[in-house]
Amino acid sequence: MHHPTLCAVAVAVLAALPGAQAGLYSKKSPVLQVDGTSYDRLIAKSNYTSIVEFYAPWCGHCKNLQPAYEKAAKNLAGIAKVAAVNCDEDENKPFCGQMGVQGFPTLKIVRPKKGGGKPMVQDYNGARTASGIVDAVVQAINNYVVKVEDKNLDKFLDEKKESPKALLFTDKGTTSSLLKAIAIDFSDVITVGQVRNTQTKAVEKFGITKFPTLVLLPGGDAPAVTYDGELKKEALVTFLSQAGSPNPDPAPAKGKAEKKKTEKKPEKKAEKKAEKKSAKEEEPSSSAADSETETATQKAPVIVETALPIPTINTPEKLIKECLTEKSHTCVLAFVSSSENDSAKKALESLAQLSFKYAQGKRHLFPFFEVPKSTDGAGSLLKALDLNNEVEIIAINARRGWWRHYEGTDFAHASVESWVDAIRMGEGSKKKLPEGIIAIAVEEASSAATPEPEPTPATPEATESSSVADEPTPVTPEASSSSEASESTETKPTDPTPEAETAAEHDEL
Ligand SMILES: *[C@@H]1O[C@H](CO)[C@@H](O)[C@H](O)[C@H]1NC(C)=O
Ligand SMILES: *[C@@H]1O[C@H](CO)[C@@H](O)[C@H](O)[C@H]1NC(C)=O
């Protein structure tokens, strides 16, 4: 610290040093550790803006930066990537050289190019404080959020009508980092827009009464769904995932590292044993760490909340195609005469929740459909099965020729779930489908038109092909900047959206 030049050792000299020291960031650190090999995949090809610290464990300024850097990483969890490369490791030395690193620490902001290609790499020479770093990184986050106003609302809604959209209604004029992050997660999957509370036509159209409110438009004619869960990234992403899978590379979430430590992962048995052992040996410190972890888990977003309605079958062709061909697997069908009826509402909501729960756990479950009784063919099917209540839920497997009836009169989530569980487990008895039941439906359908075309799923194309890094720009060694440096950064804000938030608010909509 007293001799800043000590840290400004040329990389070439480093090579001559004996064995490398352990890195500054432990496995538990919120700072993502990258090396020459993983940089390309985790940083250069990411859709997320990153900041990367090139450091050496023996460098005093690097040690001084560590707490602020970890704080920045926590603050930017789920929003941007905060990474570090230990340039003291032999295998990283050529990479640090390639990146033009001449002194430690060197901080670089890596901003992906919209539409793919090599990212922009820019040195961060601002204050070595958490807020200085966070502000600069947040400025460099790409903004894919569309500003929607009354006058372009229809255009926004009509464009790519079949594909899902999300609209955030907000009383803010700026776009939050969190919403930008969500738009990045779902880039090319869900179009994300933002509407200000002053846009009365839009606000009225969606019946918005509080701000912020997120509305999901699943696409096509599917009705809009208003989210009423927690306004935290994980919960929001889970909700939106019902309409399309997020891109494969999210910014690391809060508490990810801690979770890894305690989660019961079978493949990490050996590690766990070792941990247990050391827990015994160092009772006080490790129990402190455990209680920290528990708080983190407790704070983790609770599971949702707003499930998308199950899809509707309202033509006989669709009924046959989805559930009644001789190759059809199990389908759950909820026959309702009016979705306004309380029992019907409850039944449909329970099925939606259940379907959501499975989707979220990425578990496979047979499809659920709502079938209005007015659908051609529905009446004769119900009659053949001797079903005549207001709401009837059945499971049907045309391939194996069986069906099962939900006997309950209460359509609460738990009752419906245990019925579905029994089917999944193959428990309980199946009824044989009456002879010719498929023929009945087919006959009803035969007069109708050709089957509807399947909506083609959006296939996100991988357009990126960036190589390791941009030409490394020479770095001014360490000496000039100190941690007391002014708050202004030299990283140019290229985003037109003004960002007024303080460092503490980036996880809010
Ligand atoms: C980046 O976004 C594109 C869509 O814009 C997507 O196809 C791609 O998978 C994303 N990349 C990663 C690494 O998530
Ligand atoms: C729903 O259906 C049940 C059973 O037919 C009926 O008793 C009830 O009045 C209906 N409720 C509404 C709101 O239509």
Short mmCIF file of N, CA, C and O in Angstrom, two decimals, residues 279-387:
data_model
loop_
_atom_site.label_atom_id
_atom_site.label_comp_id
_atom_site.label_asym_id
_atom_site.label_seq_id
_atom_site.Cartn_x
_atom_site.Cartn_y
_atom_site.Cartn_z
N ALA A 279 -16.09 -29.09 10.17
CA ALA A 279 -17.07 -28.40 10.99
C ALA A 279 -16.90 -28.79 12.45
O ALA A 279 -17.03 -27.98 13.35
N LYS A 280 -16.60 -30.07 12.65
CA LYS A 280 -16.37 -30.52 14.02
C LYS A 280 -15.14 -29.88 14.62
O LYS A 280 -15.10 -29.48 15.76
N GLU A 281 -14.13 -29.84 13.75
CA GLU A 281 -12.86 -29.31 14.25
C GLU A 281 -12.93 -27.82 14.57
O GLU A 281 -12.38 -27.38 15.56
N GLU A 282 -13.62 -27.09 13.72
CA GLU A 282 -13.65 -25.64 13.95
C GLU A 282 -15.07 -25.22 14.29
O GLU A 282 -15.68 -24.43 13.59
N GLU A 283 -15.57 -25.77 15.34
CA GLU A 283 -16.95 -25.53 15.74
C GLU A 283 -17.43 -24.08 15.59
O GLU A 283 -18.37 -23.81 14.86
N PRO A 284 -16.77 -23.12 16.28
CA PRO A 284 -17.37 -21.78 16.31
C PRO A 284 -17.51 -21.13 14.93
O PRO A 284 -18.60 -20.71 14.57
N SER A 285 -16.45 -21.10 14.16
CA SER A 285 -16.50 -20.36 12.91
C SER A 285 -17.46 -21.00 11.92
O SER A 285 -18.18 -20.31 11.22
N SER A 286 -17.48 -22.34 11.89
CA SER A 286 -18.32 -22.95 10.86
C SER A 286 -19.80 -22.87 11.22
O SER A 286 -20.64 -22.80 10.36
N SER A 287 -20.11 -22.86 12.51
CA SER A 287 -21.52 -22.73 12.83
C SER A 287 -22.01 -21.30 12.54
O SER A 287 -23.15 -21.08 12.18
N ALA A 288 -21.08 -20.36 12.66
CA ALA A 288 -21.43 -18.99 12.28
C ALA A 288 -21.75 -18.94 10.80
O ALA A 288 -22.73 -18.34 10.38
N ALA A 289 -20.92 -19.64 10.02
CA ALA A 289 -21.14 -19.66 8.57
C ALA A 289 -22.48 -20.32 8.25
O ALA A 289 -23.21 -19.90 7.38
N ASP A 290 -22.81 -21.39 9.01
CA ASP A 290 -24.06 -22.09 8.77
C ASP A 290 -25.27 -21.21 9.02
O ASP A 290 -26.21 -21.22 8.24
N SER A 291 -25.22 -20.46 10.11
CA SER A 291 -26.39 -19.64 10.40
C SER A 291 -26.53 -18.53 9.36
O SER A 291 -27.62 -18.13 9.00
N GLU A 292 -25.39 -18.09 8.83
CA GLU A 292 -25.42 -17.11 7.75
C GLU A 292 -26.14 -17.70 6.55
O GLU A 292 -26.97 -17.08 5.92
N THR A 293 -25.78 -18.96 6.27
CA THR A 293 -26.37 -19.64 5.13
C THR A 293 -27.87 -19.78 5.31
O THR A 293 -28.63 -19.59 4.39
N GLU A 294 -28.27 -20.11 6.54
CA GLU A 294 -29.69 -20.26 6.78
C GLU A 294 -30.47 -18.99 6.52
O GLU A 294 -31.52 -19.02 5.91
N THR A 295 -29.90 -17.88 6.98
CA THR A 295 -30.58 -16.61 6.73
C THR A 295 -30.71 -16.39 5.23
O THR A 295 -31.75 -15.96 4.76
N ALA A 296 -29.65 -16.74 4.51
CA ALA A 296 -29.68 -16.55 3.07
C ALA A 296 -30.80 -17.38 2.45
O ALA A 296 -31.52 -16.91 1.58
N THR A 297 -30.96 -18.62 2.94
CA THR A 297 -31.98 -19.48 2.38
C THR A 297 -33.37 -18.96 2.72
O THR A 297 -34.27 -18.97 1.90
N GLN A 298 -33.51 -18.48 3.95
CA GLN A 298 -34.81 -17.97 4.36
C GLN A 298 -35.22 -16.77 3.51
O GLN A 298 -36.37 -16.59 3.19
N LYS A 299 -34.22 -15.97 3.17
CA LYS A 299 -34.51 -14.77 2.41
C LYS A 299 -34.78 -15.07 0.94
O LYS A 299 -35.29 -14.25 0.22
N ALA A 300 -34.38 -16.27 0.50
CA ALA A 300 -34.54 -16.61 -0.92
C ALA A 300 -36.01 -16.49 -1.31
O ALA A 300 -36.89 -16.80 -0.51
N PRO A 301 -36.26 -16.03 -2.54
CA PRO A 301 -37.64 -15.79 -2.96
C PRO A 301 -38.51 -17.02 -2.78
O PRO A 301 -38.09 -18.14 -3.04
N VAL A 302 -39.69 -16.81 -2.31
CA VAL A 302 -40.62 -17.89 -2.11
C VAL A 302 -41.18 -18.28 -3.48
O VAL A 302 -41.20 -17.49 -4.41
N ILE A 303 -41.65 -19.48 -3.55
CA ILE A 303 -42.17 -19.98 -4.81
C ILE A 303 -43.52 -19.33 -5.11
O ILE A 303 -44.29 -19.04 -4.22
N VAL A 304 -43.74 -19.18 -6.38
CA VAL A 304 -44.86 -18.40 -6.91
C VAL A 304 -46.22 -19.06 -6.71
O VAL A 304 -46.24 -20.23 -6.43
N GLU A 305 -47.19 -18.58 -6.96
CA GLU A 305 -47.94 -17.34 -6.89
C GLU A 305 -48.88 -17.22 -8.07
O GLU A 305 -50.00 -17.53 -7.92
N THR A 306 -48.41 -16.80 -9.20
CA THR A 306 -49.34 -16.59 -10.30
C THR A 306 -49.08 -17.60 -11.42
O THR A 306 -48.09 -17.51 -12.10
N ALA A 307 -49.96 -18.56 -11.55
CA ALA A 307 -49.76 -19.57 -12.57
C ALA A 307 -50.51 -19.18 -13.84
O ALA A 307 -51.60 -18.62 -13.78
N LEU A 308 -49.93 -19.50 -14.97
CA LEU A 308 -50.64 -19.27 -16.24
C LEU A 308 -51.80 -20.25 -16.31
O LEU A 308 -51.67 -21.39 -15.89
N PRO A 309 -52.92 -19.80 -16.88
CA PRO A 309 -54.03 -20.74 -17.02
C PRO A 309 -53.63 -21.92 -17.91
O PRO A 309 -52.76 -21.77 -18.78
N ILE A 310 -54.22 -23.07 -17.68
CA ILE A 310 -53.91 -24.22 -18.53
C ILE A 310 -54.51 -23.97 -19.91
O ILE A 310 -55.49 -23.23 -20.05
N PRO A 311 -53.92 -24.55 -20.95
CA PRO A 311 -54.45 -24.30 -22.29
C PRO A 311 -55.86 -24.86 -22.48
O PRO A 311 -56.26 -25.80 -21.78
N THR A 312 -56.57 -24.28 -23.40
CA THR A 312 -57.94 -24.69 -23.68
C THR A 312 -58.01 -25.49 -24.96
O THR A 312 -57.32 -25.19 -25.92
N ILE A 313 -58.83 -26.51 -24.93
CA ILE A 313 -59.14 -27.23 -26.17
C ILE A 313 -60.57 -26.86 -26.52
O ILE A 313 -61.48 -27.09 -25.71
N ASN A 314 -60.77 -26.26 -27.68
CA ASN A 314 -62.15 -25.92 -28.01
C ASN A 314 -62.57 -26.35 -29.40
O ASN A 314 -63.56 -25.87 -29.95
N THR A 315 -61.81 -27.29 -29.96
CA THR A 315 -62.28 -27.90 -31.20
C THR A 315 -62.07 -29.41 -31.08
O THR A 315 -61.14 -29.86 -30.41
N PRO A 316 -62.92 -30.18 -31.72
CA PRO A 316 -62.75 -31.64 -31.66
C PRO A 316 -61.43 -32.09 -32.29
O PRO A 316 -60.81 -33.04 -31.80
N GLU A 317 -60.98 -31.37 -33.32
CA GLU A 317 -59.71 -31.79 -33.96
C GLU A 317 -58.57 -31.69 -32.95
O GLU A 317 -57.69 -32.55 -32.89
N LYS A 318 -58.62 -30.62 -32.20
CA LYS A 318 -57.54 -30.43 -31.23
C LYS A 318 -57.63 -31.48 -30.13
O LYS A 318 -56.61 -32.03 -29.69
N LEU A 319 -58.84 -31.79 -29.73
CA LEU A 319 -59.05 -32.80 -28.70
C LEU A 319 -58.45 -34.14 -29.15
O LEU A 319 -57.75 -34.82 -28.41
N ILE A 320 -58.72 -34.46 -30.40
CA ILE A 320 -58.21 -35.72 -30.92
C ILE A 320 -56.70 -35.69 -31.02
O ILE A 320 -55.99 -36.59 -30.56
N LYS A 321 -56.21 -34.62 -31.59
CA LYS A 321 -54.77 -34.51 -31.82
C LYS A 321 -53.99 -34.58 -30.51
O LYS A 321 -52.96 -35.24 -30.41
N GLU A 322 -54.50 -33.89 -29.49
CA GLU A 322 -53.76 -33.84 -28.23
C GLU A 322 -53.91 -35.11 -27.40
O GLU A 322 -52.98 -35.51 -26.72
N CYS A 323 -55.12 -35.67 -27.42
CA CYS A 323 -55.39 -36.71 -26.42
C CYS A 323 -56.03 -37.99 -26.93
O CYS A 323 -56.09 -38.97 -26.19
N LEU A 324 -56.56 -38.02 -28.14
CA LEU A 324 -57.37 -39.18 -28.49
C LEU A 324 -56.88 -39.97 -29.70
O LEU A 324 -57.64 -40.74 -30.28
N THR A 325 -55.63 -39.82 -30.07
CA THR A 325 -55.15 -40.70 -31.14
C THR A 325 -54.66 -41.98 -30.49
O THR A 325 -54.47 -42.04 -29.27
N GLU A 326 -54.40 -42.97 -31.30
CA GLU A 326 -53.98 -44.24 -30.68
C GLU A 326 -52.55 -44.15 -30.15
O GLU A 326 -52.07 -45.05 -29.49
N LYS A 327 -51.89 -43.04 -30.45
CA LYS A 327 -50.55 -42.85 -29.87
C LYS A 327 -50.56 -41.90 -28.68
O LYS A 327 -49.51 -41.63 -28.08
N SER A 328 -51.73 -41.37 -28.34
CA SER A 328 -51.78 -40.34 -27.29
C SER A 328 -51.42 -40.90 -25.92
O SER A 328 -51.91 -41.95 -25.51
N HIS A 329 -50.57 -40.14 -25.23
CA HIS A 329 -50.25 -40.48 -23.84
C HIS A 329 -51.30 -39.86 -22.93
O HIS A 329 -52.26 -39.26 -23.41
N THR A 330 -51.05 -39.98 -21.62
CA THR A 330 -52.03 -39.48 -20.66
C THR A 330 -52.27 -37.98 -20.81
O THR A 330 -51.34 -37.20 -20.96
N CYS A 331 -53.55 -37.61 -20.78
CA CYS A 331 -53.97 -36.21 -20.78
C CYS A 331 -54.91 -36.03 -19.60
O CYS A 331 -55.67 -36.94 -19.27
N VAL A 332 -54.87 -34.85 -19.00
CA VAL A 332 -55.89 -34.52 -18.01
C VAL A 332 -56.81 -33.48 -18.62
O VAL A 332 -56.34 -32.46 -19.15
N LEU A 333 -58.08 -33.76 -18.60
CA LEU A 333 -59.05 -32.85 -19.20
C LEU A 333 -60.01 -32.36 -18.13
O LEU A 333 -60.57 -33.15 -17.37
N ALA A 334 -60.17 -31.05 -18.08
CA ALA A 334 -61.14 -30.47 -17.15
C ALA A 334 -62.30 -29.93 -17.97
O ALA A 334 -62.14 -28.95 -18.69
N PHE A 335 -63.45 -30.61 -17.88
CA PHE A 335 -64.64 -30.16 -18.61
C PHE A 335 -65.40 -29.17 -17.74
O PHE A 335 -65.73 -29.47 -16.60
N VAL A 336 -65.66 -28.00 -18.28
CA VAL A 336 -66.40 -26.99 -17.51
C VAL A 336 -67.46 -26.37 -18.42
O VAL A 336 -67.25 -26.25 -19.63
N SER A 337 -68.61 -26.00 -17.83
CA SER A 337 -69.60 -25.35 -18.70
C SER A 337 -69.38 -23.85 -18.74
O SER A 337 -69.66 -23.21 -19.73
N SER A 338 -68.86 -23.32 -17.63
CA SER A 338 -68.55 -21.90 -17.66
C SER A 338 -67.35 -21.69 -16.77
O SER A 338 -67.32 -22.16 -15.63
N SER A 339 -66.36 -21.00 -17.27
CA SER A 339 -65.18 -20.79 -16.43
C SER A 339 -65.47 -19.74 -15.36
O SER A 339 -64.62 -19.45 -14.53
N GLU A 340 -66.68 -19.19 -15.38
CA GLU A 340 -67.08 -18.24 -14.34
C GLU A 340 -67.60 -18.95 -13.09
O GLU A 340 -67.68 -18.36 -12.02
N ASN A 341 -67.99 -20.20 -13.26
CA ASN A 341 -68.52 -20.94 -12.12
C ASN A 341 -67.43 -21.14 -11.06
O ASN A 341 -66.29 -21.45 -11.39
N ASP A 342 -67.78 -20.98 -9.80
CA ASP A 342 -66.79 -21.04 -8.73
C ASP A 342 -66.02 -22.36 -8.69
O ASP A 342 -64.80 -22.37 -8.53
N SER A 343 -66.74 -23.45 -8.83
CA SER A 343 -66.07 -24.75 -8.80
C SER A 343 -65.11 -24.86 -9.98
O SER A 343 -63.99 -25.36 -9.85
N ALA A 344 -65.57 -24.40 -11.13
CA ALA A 344 -64.74 -24.45 -12.33
C ALA A 344 -63.47 -23.62 -12.12
O ALA A 344 -62.36 -24.06 -12.43
N LYS A 345 -63.67 -22.46 -11.56
CA LYS A 345 -62.53 -21.56 -11.31
C LYS A 345 -61.50 -22.25 -10.43
O LYS A 345 -60.31 -22.21 -10.68
N LYS A 346 -62.02 -22.85 -9.38
CA LYS A 346 -61.14 -23.49 -8.41
C LYS A 346 -60.39 -24.67 -9.05
O LYS A 346 -59.19 -24.83 -8.86
N ALA A 347 -61.13 -25.45 -9.81
CA ALA A 347 -60.51 -26.60 -10.46
C ALA A 347 -59.43 -26.16 -11.43
O ALA A 347 -58.32 -26.70 -11.45
N LEU A 348 -59.73 -25.16 -12.23
CA LEU A 348 -58.77 -24.69 -13.23
C LEU A 348 -57.54 -24.07 -12.57
O LEU A 348 -56.41 -24.27 -13.01
N GLU A 349 -57.79 -23.34 -11.50
CA GLU A 349 -56.69 -22.72 -10.77
C GLU A 349 -55.78 -23.80 -10.15
O GLU A 349 -54.55 -23.71 -10.22
N SER A 350 -56.41 -24.83 -9.58
CA SER A 350 -55.62 -25.91 -8.98
C SER A 350 -54.75 -26.60 -10.03
O SER A 350 -53.58 -26.90 -9.78
N LEU A 351 -55.33 -26.83 -11.19
CA LEU A 351 -54.56 -27.48 -12.26
C LEU A 351 -53.44 -26.58 -12.75
O LEU A 351 -52.33 -27.03 -13.02
N ALA A 352 -53.73 -25.28 -12.84
CA ALA A 352 -52.71 -24.32 -13.30
C ALA A 352 -51.54 -24.30 -12.32
O ALA A 352 -50.37 -24.34 -12.72
N GLN A 353 -51.86 -24.27 -11.05
CA GLN A 353 -50.82 -24.26 -10.02
C GLN A 353 -49.95 -25.51 -10.09
O GLN A 353 -48.74 -25.45 -9.97
N LEU A 354 -50.61 -26.62 -10.30
CA LEU A 354 -49.91 -27.89 -10.32
C LEU A 354 -48.99 -27.97 -11.53
O LEU A 354 -47.83 -28.38 -11.44
N SER A 355 -49.51 -27.53 -12.65
CA SER A 355 -48.73 -27.54 -13.87
C SER A 355 -47.52 -26.61 -13.73
O SER A 355 -46.40 -26.93 -14.14
N PHE A 356 -47.76 -25.49 -13.09
CA PHE A 356 -46.70 -24.53 -12.83
C PHE A 356 -45.62 -25.13 -11.94
O PHE A 356 -44.43 -25.01 -12.19
N LYS A 357 -46.08 -25.80 -10.91
CA LYS A 357 -45.16 -26.40 -9.95
C LYS A 357 -44.23 -27.40 -10.65
O LYS A 357 -43.03 -27.43 -10.39
N TYR A 358 -44.78 -28.17 -11.53
CA TYR A 358 -43.97 -29.14 -12.25
C TYR A 358 -43.01 -28.47 -13.21
O TYR A 358 -41.84 -28.82 -13.29
N ALA A 359 -43.51 -27.48 -13.93
CA ALA A 359 -42.68 -26.78 -14.90
C ALA A 359 -41.49 -26.16 -14.19
O ALA A 359 -40.36 -26.19 -14.66
N GLN A 360 -41.77 -25.63 -13.02
CA GLN A 360 -40.74 -24.96 -12.26
C GLN A 360 -39.67 -25.93 -11.79
O GLN A 360 -38.50 -25.63 -11.79
N GLY A 361 -40.10 -27.11 -11.39
CA GLY A 361 -39.15 -28.12 -10.96
C GLY A 361 -38.55 -28.85 -12.15
O GLY A 361 -37.84 -29.82 -11.99
N LYS A 362 -38.88 -28.40 -13.35
CA LYS A 362 -38.45 -29.03 -14.60
C LYS A 362 -38.77 -30.52 -14.58
O LYS A 362 -38.01 -31.35 -15.05
N ARG A 363 -39.93 -30.85 -13.99
CA ARG A 363 -40.33 -32.25 -13.97
C ARG A 363 -41.40 -32.44 -15.03
O ARG A 363 -42.17 -31.54 -15.32
N HIS A 364 -41.38 -33.64 -15.54
CA HIS A 364 -42.34 -33.92 -16.60
C HIS A 364 -43.70 -34.25 -16.00
O HIS A 364 -43.80 -34.93 -15.00
N LEU A 365 -44.71 -33.74 -16.61
CA LEU A 365 -46.06 -34.07 -16.18
C LEU A 365 -46.92 -34.09 -17.44
O LEU A 365 -46.68 -33.35 -18.37
N PHE A 366 -47.93 -34.96 -17.42
CA PHE A 366 -48.80 -35.01 -18.60
C PHE A 366 -49.55 -33.69 -18.73
O PHE A 366 -49.74 -32.97 -17.76
N PRO A 367 -49.98 -33.38 -19.93
CA PRO A 367 -50.62 -32.07 -20.15
C PRO A 367 -52.02 -31.98 -19.55
O PRO A 367 -52.72 -32.98 -19.44
N PHE A 368 -52.35 -30.76 -19.15
CA PHE A 368 -53.70 -30.47 -18.63
C PHE A 368 -54.40 -29.56 -19.64
O PHE A 368 -53.78 -28.63 -20.15
N PHE A 369 -55.66 -29.81 -19.88
CA PHE A 369 -56.42 -28.93 -20.76
C PHE A 369 -57.77 -28.59 -20.16
O PHE A 369 -58.40 -29.44 -19.52
N GLU A 370 -58.20 -27.38 -20.43
CA GLU A 370 -59.58 -27.02 -20.13
C GLU A 370 -60.39 -27.32 -21.37
O GLU A 370 -59.98 -26.97 -22.48
N VAL A 371 -61.52 -27.97 -21.19
CA VAL A 371 -62.40 -28.22 -22.33
C VAL A 371 -63.79 -27.68 -22.02
O VAL A 371 -64.51 -28.23 -21.18
N PRO A 372 -64.18 -26.59 -22.65
CA PRO A 372 -65.55 -26.10 -22.46
C PRO A 372 -66.53 -27.16 -22.96
O PRO A 372 -66.29 -27.78 -24.00
N LYS A 373 -67.59 -27.36 -22.18
CA LYS A 373 -68.53 -28.41 -22.57
C LYS A 373 -69.21 -28.11 -23.90
O LYS A 373 -69.77 -29.00 -24.54
N SER A 374 -69.17 -26.85 -24.29
CA SER A 374 -69.79 -26.49 -25.56
C SER A 374 -68.97 -26.96 -26.77
O SER A 374 -69.43 -26.91 -27.90
N THR A 375 -67.75 -27.43 -26.51
CA THR A 375 -66.91 -27.92 -27.61
C THR A 375 -67.57 -29.12 -28.28
O THR A 375 -68.02 -30.04 -27.58
N ASP A 376 -67.59 -29.12 -29.60
CA ASP A 376 -68.16 -30.27 -30.31
C ASP A 376 -67.44 -31.53 -29.88
O ASP A 376 -66.22 -31.55 -29.82
N GLY A 377 -68.19 -32.55 -29.60
CA GLY A 377 -67.57 -33.81 -29.22
C GLY A 377 -67.47 -33.97 -27.71
O GLY A 377 -67.47 -35.08 -27.20
N ALA A 378 -67.39 -32.85 -26.98
CA ALA A 378 -67.24 -32.94 -25.53
C ALA A 378 -68.48 -33.59 -24.91
O ALA A 378 -68.37 -34.48 -24.06
N GLY A 379 -69.64 -33.16 -25.38
CA GLY A 379 -70.89 -33.68 -24.84
C GLY A 379 -70.99 -35.20 -25.00
O GLY A 379 -71.29 -35.91 -24.04
N SER A 380 -70.71 -35.69 -26.19
CA SER A 380 -70.85 -37.13 -26.41
C SER A 380 -69.80 -37.92 -25.63
O SER A 380 -70.08 -39.02 -25.15
N LEU A 381 -68.63 -37.32 -25.50
CA LEU A 381 -67.58 -37.99 -24.72
C LEU A 381 -68.03 -38.14 -23.26
O LEU A 381 -67.95 -39.21 -22.67
N LEU A 382 -68.54 -37.05 -22.70
CA LEU A 382 -68.99 -37.08 -21.31
C LEU A 382 -70.15 -38.06 -21.14
O LEU A 382 -70.22 -38.78 -20.15
N LYS A 383 -71.00 -38.07 -22.12
CA LYS A 383 -72.16 -38.96 -22.04
C LYS A 383 -71.70 -40.42 -22.06
O LYS A 383 -72.15 -41.24 -21.25
N ALA A 384 -70.78 -40.71 -22.94
CA ALA A 384 -70.26 -42.08 -23.04
C ALA A 384 -69.60 -42.50 -21.73
O ALA A 384 -69.58 -43.68 -21.39
N LEU A 385 -69.04 -41.53 -21.01
CA LEU A 385 -68.37 -41.86 -19.75
C LEU A 385 -69.33 -41.69 -18.56
O LEU A 385 -68.93 -41.87 -17.41
N ASP A 386 -70.54 -41.30 -18.86
CA ASP A 386 -71.57 -41.13 -17.85
C ASP A 386 -71.19 -40.07 -16.81
O ASP A 386 -71.29 -40.27 -15.61
N LEU A 387 -70.73 -38.95 -17.30
CA LEU A 387 -70.32 -37.86 -16.41
C LEU A 387 -71.25 -36.67 -16.63
O LEU A 387 -71.45 -36.25 -17.76
#
